[in-house]
XYZ file of C-alpha atoms in Angstrom:
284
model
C 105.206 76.293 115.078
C 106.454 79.564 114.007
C 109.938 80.203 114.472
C 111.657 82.970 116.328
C 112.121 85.541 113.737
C 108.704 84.782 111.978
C 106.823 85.021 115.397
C 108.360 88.411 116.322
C 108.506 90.091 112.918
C 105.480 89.237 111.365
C 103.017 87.153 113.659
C 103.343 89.874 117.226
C 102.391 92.895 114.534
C 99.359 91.168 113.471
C 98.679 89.773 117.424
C 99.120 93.370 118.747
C 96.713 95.169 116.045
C 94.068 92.409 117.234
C 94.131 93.165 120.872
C 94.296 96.868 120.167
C 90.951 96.852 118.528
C 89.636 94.585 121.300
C 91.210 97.705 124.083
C 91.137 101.040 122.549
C 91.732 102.245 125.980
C 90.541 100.023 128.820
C 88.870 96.757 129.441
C 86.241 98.325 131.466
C 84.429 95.109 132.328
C 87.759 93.902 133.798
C 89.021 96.936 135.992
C 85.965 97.046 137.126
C 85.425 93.672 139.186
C 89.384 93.140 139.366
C 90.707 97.096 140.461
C 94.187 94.907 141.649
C 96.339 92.177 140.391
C 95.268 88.905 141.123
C 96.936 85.647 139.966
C 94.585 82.978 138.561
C 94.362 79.910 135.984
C 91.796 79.077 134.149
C 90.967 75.756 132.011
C 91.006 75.686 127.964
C 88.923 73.300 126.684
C 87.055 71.687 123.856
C 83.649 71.976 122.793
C 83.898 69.768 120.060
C 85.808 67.171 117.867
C 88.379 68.264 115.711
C 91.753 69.135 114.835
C 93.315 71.350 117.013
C 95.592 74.619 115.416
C 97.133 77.628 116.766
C 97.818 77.146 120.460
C 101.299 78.896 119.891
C 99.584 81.882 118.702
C 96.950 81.359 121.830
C 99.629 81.370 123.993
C 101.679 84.659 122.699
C 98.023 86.773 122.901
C 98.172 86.489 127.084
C 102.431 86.873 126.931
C 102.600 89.903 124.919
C 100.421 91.111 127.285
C 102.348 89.904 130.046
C 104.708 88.315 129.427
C 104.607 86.615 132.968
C 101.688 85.044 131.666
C 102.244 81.142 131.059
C 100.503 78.046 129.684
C 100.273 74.415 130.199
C 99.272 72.562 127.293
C 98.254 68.820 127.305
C 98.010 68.647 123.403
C 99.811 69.692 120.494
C 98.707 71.819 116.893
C 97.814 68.903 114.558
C 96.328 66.595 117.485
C 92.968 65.319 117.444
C 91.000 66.410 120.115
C 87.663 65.587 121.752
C 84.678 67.707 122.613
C 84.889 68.126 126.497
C 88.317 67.286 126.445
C 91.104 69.762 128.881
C 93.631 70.922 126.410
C 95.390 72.949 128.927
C 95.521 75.851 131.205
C 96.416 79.111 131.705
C 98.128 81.033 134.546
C 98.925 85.180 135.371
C 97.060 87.968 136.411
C 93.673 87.474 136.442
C 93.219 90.916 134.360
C 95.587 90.042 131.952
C 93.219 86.341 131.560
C 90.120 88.643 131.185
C 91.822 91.027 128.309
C 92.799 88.159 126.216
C 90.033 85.848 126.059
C 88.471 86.588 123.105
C 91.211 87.881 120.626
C 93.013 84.475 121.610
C 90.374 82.302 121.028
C 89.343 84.002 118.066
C 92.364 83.168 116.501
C 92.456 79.377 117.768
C 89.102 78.993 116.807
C 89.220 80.099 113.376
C 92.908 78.360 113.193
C 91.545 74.999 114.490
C 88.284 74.981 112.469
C 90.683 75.663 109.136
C 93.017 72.872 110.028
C 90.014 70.743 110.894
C 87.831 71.279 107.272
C 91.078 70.677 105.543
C 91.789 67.571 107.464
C 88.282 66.227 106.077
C 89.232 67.300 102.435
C 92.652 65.840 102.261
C 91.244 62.283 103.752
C 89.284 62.358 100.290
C 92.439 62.607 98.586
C 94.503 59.699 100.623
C 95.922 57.435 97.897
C 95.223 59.405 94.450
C 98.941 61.466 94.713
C 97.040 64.686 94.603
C 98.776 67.583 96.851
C 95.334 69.422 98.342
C 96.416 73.580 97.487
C 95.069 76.589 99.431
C 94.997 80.073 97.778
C 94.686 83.941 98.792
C 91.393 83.775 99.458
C 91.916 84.219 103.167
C 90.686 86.815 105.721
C 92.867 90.239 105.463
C 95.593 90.405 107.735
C 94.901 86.787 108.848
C 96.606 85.042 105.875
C 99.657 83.933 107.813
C 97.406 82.249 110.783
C 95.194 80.710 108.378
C 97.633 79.122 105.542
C 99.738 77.657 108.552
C 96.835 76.124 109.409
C 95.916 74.673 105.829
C 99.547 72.970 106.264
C 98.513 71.734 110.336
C 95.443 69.941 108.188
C 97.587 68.193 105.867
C 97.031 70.716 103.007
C 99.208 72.579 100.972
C 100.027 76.393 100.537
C 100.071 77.681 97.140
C 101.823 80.547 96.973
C 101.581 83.446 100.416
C 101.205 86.298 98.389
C 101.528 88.238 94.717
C 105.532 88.323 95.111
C 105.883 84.611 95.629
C 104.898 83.237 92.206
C 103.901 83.948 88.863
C 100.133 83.007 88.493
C 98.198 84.451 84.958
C 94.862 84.393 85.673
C 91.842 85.883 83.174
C 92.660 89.372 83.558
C 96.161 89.355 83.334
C 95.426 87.142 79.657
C 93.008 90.177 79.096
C 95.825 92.803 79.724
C 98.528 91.214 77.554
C 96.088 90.176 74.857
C 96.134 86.366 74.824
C 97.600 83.340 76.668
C 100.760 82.995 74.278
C 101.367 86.859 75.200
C 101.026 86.593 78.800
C 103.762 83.775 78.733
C 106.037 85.241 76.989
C 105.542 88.535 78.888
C 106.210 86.748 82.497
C 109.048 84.757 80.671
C 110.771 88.050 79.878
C 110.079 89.580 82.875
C 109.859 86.995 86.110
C 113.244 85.604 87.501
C 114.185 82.591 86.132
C 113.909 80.500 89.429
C 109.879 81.676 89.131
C 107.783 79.101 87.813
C 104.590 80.305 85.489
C 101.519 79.271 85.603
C 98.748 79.687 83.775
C 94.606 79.750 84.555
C 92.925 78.126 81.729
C 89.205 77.948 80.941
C 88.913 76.473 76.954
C 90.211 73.990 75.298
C 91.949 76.370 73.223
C 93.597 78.161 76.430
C 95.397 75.012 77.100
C 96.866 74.651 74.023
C 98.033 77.855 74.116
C 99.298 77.417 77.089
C 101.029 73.978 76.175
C 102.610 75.596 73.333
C 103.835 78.886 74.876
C 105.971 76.649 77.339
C 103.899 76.895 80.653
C 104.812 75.184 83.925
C 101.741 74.627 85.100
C 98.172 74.360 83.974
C 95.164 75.242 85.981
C 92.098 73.748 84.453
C 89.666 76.055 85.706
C 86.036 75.398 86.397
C 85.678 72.745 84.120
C 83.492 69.803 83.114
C 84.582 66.444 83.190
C 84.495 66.187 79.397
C 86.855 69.127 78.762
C 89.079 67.821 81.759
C 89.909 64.481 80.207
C 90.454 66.780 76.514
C 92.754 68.818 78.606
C 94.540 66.575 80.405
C 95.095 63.904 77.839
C 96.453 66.660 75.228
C 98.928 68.150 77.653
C 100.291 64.657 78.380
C 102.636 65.343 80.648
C 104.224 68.495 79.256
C 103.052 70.823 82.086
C 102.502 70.074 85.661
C 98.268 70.128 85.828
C 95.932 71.939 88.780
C 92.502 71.763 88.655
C 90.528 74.784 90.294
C 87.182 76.068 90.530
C 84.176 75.920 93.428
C 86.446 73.099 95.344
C 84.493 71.677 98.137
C 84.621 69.016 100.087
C 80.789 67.830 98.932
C 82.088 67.771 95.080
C 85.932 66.765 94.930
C 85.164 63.320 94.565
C 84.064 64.377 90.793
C 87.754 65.769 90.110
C 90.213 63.463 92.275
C 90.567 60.619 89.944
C 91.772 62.350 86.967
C 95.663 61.816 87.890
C 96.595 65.949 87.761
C 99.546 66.966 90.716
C 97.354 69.538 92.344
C 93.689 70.229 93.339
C 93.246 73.977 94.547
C 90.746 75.147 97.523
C 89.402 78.603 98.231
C 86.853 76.758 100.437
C 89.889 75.704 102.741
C 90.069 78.788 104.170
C 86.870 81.015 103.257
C 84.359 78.697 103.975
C 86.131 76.361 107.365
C 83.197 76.950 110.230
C 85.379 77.550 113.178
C 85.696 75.167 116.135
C 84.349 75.456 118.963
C 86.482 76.350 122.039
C 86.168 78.035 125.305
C 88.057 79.055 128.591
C 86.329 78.281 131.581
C 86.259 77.704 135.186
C 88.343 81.542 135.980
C 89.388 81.144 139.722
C 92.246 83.171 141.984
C 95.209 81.416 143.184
């Protein structure tokens, strides 16, 4: 769960700009069968298997706007659920139910189905040693929903954003003119606490990189051949990731070559959402 500071600093902003594009002005569905308050509950549940993620942010959708609103849960973030199963219920002002519906499902069902896809990919991984990375390629303004949810699935984040880490990819190696120039550059430069790391794609880019001191290696987008090259010439002197079109139909190919990271895009672009509904609206 997020803590305190997290949730109101930088999780309610994000919350808040969600349910003000869902209300510009009025829910006019809503005031117009329910002119009055009206308390009500209504049931959350499961429309099939999975892994369920992001019933704190559920929750905060209905109590930032009202924060009389509350919620019984009968499961957990990280739990596996079944389809049909209750997973809890909610309780306020049956206007204040209406209004948040969708923006708070939205954001469990995208959050569930994230932590459920990357459940499925890190299983693959059980045994080999392998930490399972995410990377930016998230939705805008949903990167801190759907990385916590990488981490619900037994993933990993790589790092949140641009100031977190050094990472020389191929257009930074463009800019500075080579791998051994890009190193040295975000040597000079980057704190010392930073670690670098470097996106190779040749045989020749890793021994560049090997020699210019790297921390890390990402072996990107290569074949098995050029792997083993790779791997077996850095021996040890660089920590290794291996990146490029990760799915969960092809890591089999890559998970047996002993590196200390695999990386994902798919983890978070390509996770189908799970499906989830509230149902069963009645006054109390």
């Amino acid at each position: 769960m997020y803590d305190q500071v997290t949730l109101g600093l930088n999780v309610d902003p994000f919350i808040l700009s969600a349910l003000k594009e869902d209300i510009t002005s009025e829910d006019v569905s809503t005031n117009s069968v329910m002119p009055h308050p009206q308390q009500g509950e209504v049931d959350l549940i499961c429309k099939e298997d999975g892994i369920i993620c992001g019933l704190q942010v559920f929750e905060r959708t209905f109590t930032l706007l009202d924060s009389n609103t509350t919620v019984e849960f009968f499961v957990k973030d990280g739990d596996h659920v079944k389809a049909g199963e209750l997973m809890g219920k909610v309780h306020g002002d049956i206007r204040v139910l209406l209004c948040g519906e969708r923006t708070a499902l939205n954001y469990l069902q995208r959050m569930s189905g994230i932590a459920t896809y990357t459940s499925q990919v890190a299983k693959l991984l059980e045994g080999t040693g392998i930490k399972l990375l995410d990377t930016r390629k998230t939705t805008p303004n949903n990167r801190i929903f759907e990385k916590y949810a990488v981490g619900v699935g037994g993933g990993n984040n790589h790092r949140y954003n641009l100031s977190d880490g050094v990472l020389l990819k191929d257009n930074h190696i463009g800019a500075a003119g080579g791998v051994k120039e890009a190193v040295k550059m975000a040597k000079a430069y980057a704190p010392f606490v930073r670690k670098i790391e470097v996106e190779v794609e040749t045989f020749e880019m890793v021994q560049d990189a090997v020699e210019s001191g790297a921390d890390i290696i990402m072996l990107d987008n290569m074949d098995n051949d050029l792997l083993k090259q790779s791997i077996d010439y850095i021996a040890g002197r660089a920590e290794i990731e291996i990146s490029g079109n990760v799915t969960k139909e092809n890591i089999e190919r890559i998970k047996n070559f002993g590196v200390n990271y695999i990386s994902s895009g798919a983890l978070t672009h390509s996770a189908p959402i799970m499906d989830i509904s509230l149902k069963n609206l009645h006054a109390v």
